[in-house]
Tab-separated table of C-alpha atoms and ligand atoms in Angstrom:
chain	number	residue	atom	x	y	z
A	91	UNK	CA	-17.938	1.872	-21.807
A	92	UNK	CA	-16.359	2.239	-18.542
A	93	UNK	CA	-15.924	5.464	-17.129
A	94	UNK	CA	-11.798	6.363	-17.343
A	95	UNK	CA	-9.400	6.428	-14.516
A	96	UNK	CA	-6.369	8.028	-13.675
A	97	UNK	CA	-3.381	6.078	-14.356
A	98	UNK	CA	-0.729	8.381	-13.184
A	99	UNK	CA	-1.395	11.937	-15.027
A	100	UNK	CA	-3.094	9.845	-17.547
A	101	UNK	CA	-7.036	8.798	-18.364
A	102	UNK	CA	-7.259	5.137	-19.224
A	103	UNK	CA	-9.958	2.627	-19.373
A	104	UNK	CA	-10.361	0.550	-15.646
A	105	UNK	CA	-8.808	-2.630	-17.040
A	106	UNK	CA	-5.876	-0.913	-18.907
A	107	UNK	CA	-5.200	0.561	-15.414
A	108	UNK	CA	-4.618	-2.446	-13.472
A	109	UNK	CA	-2.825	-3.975	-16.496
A	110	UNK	CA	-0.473	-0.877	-16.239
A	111	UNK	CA	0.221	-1.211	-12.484
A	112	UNK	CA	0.590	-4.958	-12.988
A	113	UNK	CA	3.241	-3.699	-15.555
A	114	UNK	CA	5.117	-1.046	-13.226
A	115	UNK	CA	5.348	-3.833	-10.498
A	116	UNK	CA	6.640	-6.466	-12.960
A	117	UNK	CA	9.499	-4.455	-13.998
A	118	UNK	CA	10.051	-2.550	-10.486
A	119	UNK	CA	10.482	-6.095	-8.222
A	120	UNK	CA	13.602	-6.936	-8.375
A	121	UNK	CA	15.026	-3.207	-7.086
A	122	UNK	CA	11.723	-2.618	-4.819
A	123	UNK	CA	13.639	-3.162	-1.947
A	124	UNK	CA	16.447	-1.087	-2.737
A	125	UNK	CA	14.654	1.543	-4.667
A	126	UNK	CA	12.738	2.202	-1.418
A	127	UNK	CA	15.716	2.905	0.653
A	128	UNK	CA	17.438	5.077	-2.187
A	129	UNK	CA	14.011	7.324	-2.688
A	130	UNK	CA	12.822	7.312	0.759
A	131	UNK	CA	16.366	7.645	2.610
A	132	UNK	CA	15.566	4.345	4.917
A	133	UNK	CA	12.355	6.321	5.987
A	134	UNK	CA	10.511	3.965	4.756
A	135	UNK	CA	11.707	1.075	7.217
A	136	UNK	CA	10.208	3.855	10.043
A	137	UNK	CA	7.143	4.858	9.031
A	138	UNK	CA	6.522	0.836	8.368
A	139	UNK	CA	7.638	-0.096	12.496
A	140	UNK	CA	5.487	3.135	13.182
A	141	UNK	CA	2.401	1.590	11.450
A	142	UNK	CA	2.982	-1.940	12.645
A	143	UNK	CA	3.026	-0.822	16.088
A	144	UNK	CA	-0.211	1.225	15.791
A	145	UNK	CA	-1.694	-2.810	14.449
A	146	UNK	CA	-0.617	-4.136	17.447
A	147	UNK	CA	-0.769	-7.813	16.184
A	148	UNK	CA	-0.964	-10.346	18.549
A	149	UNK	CA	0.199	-13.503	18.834
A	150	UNK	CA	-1.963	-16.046	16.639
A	151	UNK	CA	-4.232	-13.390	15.514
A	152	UNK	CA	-4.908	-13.702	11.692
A	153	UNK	CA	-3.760	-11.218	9.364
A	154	UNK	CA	-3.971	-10.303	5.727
A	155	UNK	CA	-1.593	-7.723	4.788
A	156	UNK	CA	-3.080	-6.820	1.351
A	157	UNK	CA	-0.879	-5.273	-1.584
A	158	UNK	CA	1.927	-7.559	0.244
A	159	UNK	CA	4.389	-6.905	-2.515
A	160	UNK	CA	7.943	-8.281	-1.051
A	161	UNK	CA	6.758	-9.145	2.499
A	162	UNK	CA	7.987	-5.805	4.161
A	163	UNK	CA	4.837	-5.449	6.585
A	164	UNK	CA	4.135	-8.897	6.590
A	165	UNK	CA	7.681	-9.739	8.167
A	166	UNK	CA	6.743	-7.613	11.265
A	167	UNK	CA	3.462	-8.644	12.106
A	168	UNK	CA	5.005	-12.217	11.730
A	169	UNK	CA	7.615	-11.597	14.105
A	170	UNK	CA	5.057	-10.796	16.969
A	171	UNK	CA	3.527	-14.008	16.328
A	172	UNK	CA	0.734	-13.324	14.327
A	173	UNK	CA	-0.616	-15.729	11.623
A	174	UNK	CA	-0.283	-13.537	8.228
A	175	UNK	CA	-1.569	-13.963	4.539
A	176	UNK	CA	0.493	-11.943	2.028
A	177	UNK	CA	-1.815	-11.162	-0.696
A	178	UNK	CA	-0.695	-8.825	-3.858
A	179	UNK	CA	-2.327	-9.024	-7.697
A	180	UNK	CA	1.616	-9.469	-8.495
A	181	UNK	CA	3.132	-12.509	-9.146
A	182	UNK	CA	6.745	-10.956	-9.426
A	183	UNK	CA	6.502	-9.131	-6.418
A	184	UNK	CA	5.285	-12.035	-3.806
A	185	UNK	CA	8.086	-14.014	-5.211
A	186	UNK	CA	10.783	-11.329	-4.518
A	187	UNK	CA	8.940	-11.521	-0.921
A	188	UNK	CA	9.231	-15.931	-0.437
A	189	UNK	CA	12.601	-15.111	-1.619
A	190	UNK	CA	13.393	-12.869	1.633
A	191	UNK	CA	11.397	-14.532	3.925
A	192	UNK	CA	13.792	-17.635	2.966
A	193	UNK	CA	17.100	-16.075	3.763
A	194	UNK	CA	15.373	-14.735	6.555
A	195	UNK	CA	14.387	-18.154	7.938
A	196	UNK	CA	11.233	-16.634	8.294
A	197	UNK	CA	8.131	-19.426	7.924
A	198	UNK	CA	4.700	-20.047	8.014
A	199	UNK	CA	3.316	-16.853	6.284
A	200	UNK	CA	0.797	-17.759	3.518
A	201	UNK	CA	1.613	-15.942	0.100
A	202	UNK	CA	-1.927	-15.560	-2.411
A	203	UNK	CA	-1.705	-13.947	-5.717
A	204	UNK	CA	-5.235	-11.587	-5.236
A	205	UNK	CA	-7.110	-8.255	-6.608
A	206	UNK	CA	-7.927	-6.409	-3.586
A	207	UNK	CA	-11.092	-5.678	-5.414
A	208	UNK	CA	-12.576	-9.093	-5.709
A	209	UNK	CA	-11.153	-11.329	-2.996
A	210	UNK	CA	-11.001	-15.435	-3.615
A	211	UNK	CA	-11.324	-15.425	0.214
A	212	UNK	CA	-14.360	-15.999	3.045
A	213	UNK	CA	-16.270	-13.457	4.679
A	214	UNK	CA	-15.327	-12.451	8.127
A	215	UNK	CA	-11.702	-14.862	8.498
A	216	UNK	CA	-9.055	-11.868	9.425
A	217	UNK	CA	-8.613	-10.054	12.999
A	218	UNK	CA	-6.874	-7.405	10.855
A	219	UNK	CA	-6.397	-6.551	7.408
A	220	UNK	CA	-3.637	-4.650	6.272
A	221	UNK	CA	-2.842	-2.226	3.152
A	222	UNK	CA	0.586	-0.078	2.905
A	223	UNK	CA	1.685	1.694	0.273
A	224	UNK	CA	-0.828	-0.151	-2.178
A	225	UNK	CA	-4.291	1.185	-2.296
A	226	UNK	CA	-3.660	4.003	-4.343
A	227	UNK	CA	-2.750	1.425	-6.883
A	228	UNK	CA	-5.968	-0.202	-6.804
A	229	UNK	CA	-8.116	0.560	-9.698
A	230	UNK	CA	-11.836	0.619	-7.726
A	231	UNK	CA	-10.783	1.743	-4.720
A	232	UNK	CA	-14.183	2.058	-2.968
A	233	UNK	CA	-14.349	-1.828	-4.170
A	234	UNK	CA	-11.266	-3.015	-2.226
A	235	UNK	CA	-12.346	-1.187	0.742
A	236	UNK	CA	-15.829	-3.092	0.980
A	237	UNK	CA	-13.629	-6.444	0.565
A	238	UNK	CA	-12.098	-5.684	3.142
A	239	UNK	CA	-14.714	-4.751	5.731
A	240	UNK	CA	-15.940	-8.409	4.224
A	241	UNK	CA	-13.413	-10.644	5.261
A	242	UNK	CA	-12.825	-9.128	8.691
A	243	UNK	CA	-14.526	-10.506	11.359
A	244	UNK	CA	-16.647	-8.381	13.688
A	245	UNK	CA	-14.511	-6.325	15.706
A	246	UNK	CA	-11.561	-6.575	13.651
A	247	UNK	CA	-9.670	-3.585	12.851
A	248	UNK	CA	-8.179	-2.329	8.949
A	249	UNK	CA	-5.353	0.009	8.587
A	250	UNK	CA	-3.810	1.413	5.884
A	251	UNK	CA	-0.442	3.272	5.404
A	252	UNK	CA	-0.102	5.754	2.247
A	253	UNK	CA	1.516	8.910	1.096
A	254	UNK	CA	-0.849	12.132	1.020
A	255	UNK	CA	0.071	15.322	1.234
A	256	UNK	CA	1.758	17.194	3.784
A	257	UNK	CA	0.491	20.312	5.320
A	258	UNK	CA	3.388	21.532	6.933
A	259	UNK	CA	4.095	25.035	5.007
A	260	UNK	CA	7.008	24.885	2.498
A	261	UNK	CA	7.717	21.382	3.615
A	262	UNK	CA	5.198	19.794	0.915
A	263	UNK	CA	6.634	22.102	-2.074
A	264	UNK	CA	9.753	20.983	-1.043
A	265	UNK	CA	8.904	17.641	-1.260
A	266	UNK	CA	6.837	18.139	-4.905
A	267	UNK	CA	10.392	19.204	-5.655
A	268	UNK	CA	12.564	16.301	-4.991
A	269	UNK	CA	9.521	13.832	-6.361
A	270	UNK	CA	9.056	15.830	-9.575
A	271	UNK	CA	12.419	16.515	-10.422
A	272	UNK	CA	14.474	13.430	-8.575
A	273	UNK	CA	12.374	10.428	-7.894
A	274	UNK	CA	12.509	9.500	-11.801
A	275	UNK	CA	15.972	10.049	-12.396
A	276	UNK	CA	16.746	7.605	-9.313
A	277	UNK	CA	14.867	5.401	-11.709
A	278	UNK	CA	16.485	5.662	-14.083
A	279	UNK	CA	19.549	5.292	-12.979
A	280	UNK	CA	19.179	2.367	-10.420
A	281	UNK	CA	16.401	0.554	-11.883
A	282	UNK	CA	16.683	1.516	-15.768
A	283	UNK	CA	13.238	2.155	-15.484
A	284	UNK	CA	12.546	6.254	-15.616
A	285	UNK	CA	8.068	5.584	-16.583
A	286	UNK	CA	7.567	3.551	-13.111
A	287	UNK	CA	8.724	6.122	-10.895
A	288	UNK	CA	7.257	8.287	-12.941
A	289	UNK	CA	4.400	6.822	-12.552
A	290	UNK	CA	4.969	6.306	-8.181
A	291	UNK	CA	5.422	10.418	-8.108
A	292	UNK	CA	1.876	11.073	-10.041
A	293	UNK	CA	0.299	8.272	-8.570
A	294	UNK	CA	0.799	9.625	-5.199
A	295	UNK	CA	-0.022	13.156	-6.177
A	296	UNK	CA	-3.195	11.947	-7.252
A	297	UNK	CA	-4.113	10.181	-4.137
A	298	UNK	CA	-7.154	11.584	-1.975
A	299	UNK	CA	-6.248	14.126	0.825
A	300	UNK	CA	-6.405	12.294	4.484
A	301	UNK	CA	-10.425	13.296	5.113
A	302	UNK	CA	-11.729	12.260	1.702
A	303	UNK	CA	-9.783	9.468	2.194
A	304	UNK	CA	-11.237	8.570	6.036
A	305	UNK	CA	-14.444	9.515	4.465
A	306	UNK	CA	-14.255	6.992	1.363
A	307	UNK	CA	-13.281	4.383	4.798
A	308	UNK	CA	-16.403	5.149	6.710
A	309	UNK	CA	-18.793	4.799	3.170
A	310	UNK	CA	-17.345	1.287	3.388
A	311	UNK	CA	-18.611	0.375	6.701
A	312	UNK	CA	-16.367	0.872	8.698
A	313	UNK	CA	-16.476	2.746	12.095
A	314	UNK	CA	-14.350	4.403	14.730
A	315	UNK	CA	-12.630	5.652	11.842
A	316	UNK	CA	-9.505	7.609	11.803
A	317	UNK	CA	-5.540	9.009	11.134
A	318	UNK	CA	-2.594	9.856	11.951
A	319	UNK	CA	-0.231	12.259	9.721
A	320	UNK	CA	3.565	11.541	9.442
A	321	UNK	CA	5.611	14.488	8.165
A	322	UNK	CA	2.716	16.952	8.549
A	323	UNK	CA	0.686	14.245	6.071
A	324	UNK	CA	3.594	13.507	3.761
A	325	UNK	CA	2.621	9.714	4.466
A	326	UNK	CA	-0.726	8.586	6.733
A	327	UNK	CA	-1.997	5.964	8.932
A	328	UNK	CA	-5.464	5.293	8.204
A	329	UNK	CA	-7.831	2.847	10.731
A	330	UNK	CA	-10.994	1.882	11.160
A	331	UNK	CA	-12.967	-1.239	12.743
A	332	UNK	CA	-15.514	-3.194	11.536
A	333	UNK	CA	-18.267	-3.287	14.449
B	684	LIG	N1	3.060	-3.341	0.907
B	684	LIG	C1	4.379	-3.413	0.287
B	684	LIG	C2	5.298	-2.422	0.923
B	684	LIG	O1	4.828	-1.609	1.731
B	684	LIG	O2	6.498	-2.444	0.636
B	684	LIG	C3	4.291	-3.215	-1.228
B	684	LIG	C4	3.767	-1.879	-1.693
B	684	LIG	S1	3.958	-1.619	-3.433
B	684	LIG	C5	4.264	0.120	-3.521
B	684	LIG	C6	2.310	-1.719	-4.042
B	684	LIG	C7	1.810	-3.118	-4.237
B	684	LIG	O3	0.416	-3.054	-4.552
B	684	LIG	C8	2.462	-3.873	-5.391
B	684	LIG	O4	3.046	-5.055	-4.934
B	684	LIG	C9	1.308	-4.138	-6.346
B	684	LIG	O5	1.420	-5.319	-7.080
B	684	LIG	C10	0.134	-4.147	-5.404
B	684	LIG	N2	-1.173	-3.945	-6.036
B	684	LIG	C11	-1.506	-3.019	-6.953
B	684	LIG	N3	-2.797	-3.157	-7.316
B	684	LIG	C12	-3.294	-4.192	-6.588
B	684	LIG	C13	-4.564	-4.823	-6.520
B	684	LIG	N4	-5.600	-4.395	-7.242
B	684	LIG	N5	-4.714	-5.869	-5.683
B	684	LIG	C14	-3.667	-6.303	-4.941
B	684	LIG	N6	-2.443	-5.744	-4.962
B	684	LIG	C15	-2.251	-4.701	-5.775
């Protein structure tokens, strides 16, 4: 047998893991969007411009913006021209995403259902690949990094945007506060769903601290790696080029 993982605050099996974050995605899609706003207070939208901006994509540069969910990344990069692949293990969520990029009018982005662990694509096909708010989802996380130094080409760059934990005294209590005590009521009441964001709070709680993190990066190849803390680490940008 497998050894367990943390689902949440919980130990489950590997596979019963990514069947239970295929399950919190299922029933979270159609309220992502405004869920993220209501929990996040539209900081979201900024720490996502922040992170696109550190990408820099270019026009015609190809892009896979892994753990895609409803587009929100992949709408950016697209509107500076790059050529993106949306690629999430969800079903629910990339469909929530075509939806958007229709009323939008936005076209030509590519939309794959995909395990970042085990990628149906080439080696070395993406300038960039990148991950935001979705690798501490993934089940085998050192896995999904080693895919993705795969199917960059030499020289091309991953980043990765994720909560952590923020050093700034008081200010990360504070914050325990509000996502212990509020983040699952918010559930409950806008999205009749109080176990996801349950499930979101301890999730993120869970998630490696910004140098084990760079660290579990660099053991996937990757070099010139680094990161930049938002909010004294509440959320991080995480890089590093394959070379
Ligand atoms: N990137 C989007 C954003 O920033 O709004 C969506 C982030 S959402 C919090 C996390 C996404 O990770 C979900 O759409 C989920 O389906 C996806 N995900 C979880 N495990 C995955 C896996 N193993 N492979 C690919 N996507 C996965």
């Amino acid at each position: 047998m497998q050894d367990p993982v943390y689902f949440g605050d919980e130990q489950v099996a590997p596979e019963e893991k990514t069947q239970r974050v295929h399950g919190v995605f299922a029933s979270v899609a159609a309220r992502y969007d405004l869920m993220n706003d209501l929990m996040s207070g539209g900081l979201h939208r900024l720490w996502k411009d922040r992170f696109v901006a550190r990408v820099a994509p270019r026009r015609a540069e190809r892009i896979l913006d892994m753990a895609g969910g409803t587009g929100d990344i992949a709408f950016r990069m697209a509107a500076k021209g790059a050529e993106v692949t949306v690629a999430d293990i969800n079903e629910h969520m990339l469909e929530v995403g075509k939806d958007r990029a229709k009323k939008r009018g936005i076209e030509g982005l590519a939309w794959r259902v995909e395990n970042a662990e085990t990628l149906g694509l080439e080696d070395a096909q993406f300038d960039a690949y990148t991950i935001a708010f979705g690798i501490r989802n993934v089940t085998d996380i050192p896995a999904a990094l080693k895919e993705a130094h795969r199917v960059l080409k030499r020289g091309g760059r991953f980043y990765c945007l994720e909560f952590s934990t923020s050093e700034w005294p008081g200010f990360g209590n504070l914050y325990e506060a509000y996502a212990e005590h509020l983040i699952p009521r918010i559930g409950e009441v806008v999205a009749q769903d109080r176990d996801s964001y349950q499930y979101l709070v301890e999730s993120i709680r869970r998630f490696p601290r910004m140098p084990a993190f760079e660290s579990m990066i660099r053991q996937a190849g990757f070099e010139r790696t680094g990161y930049q803390p938002i909010l004294g680490g509440l959320v991080a940008i995480h890089w590093g080029w394959k070379l």
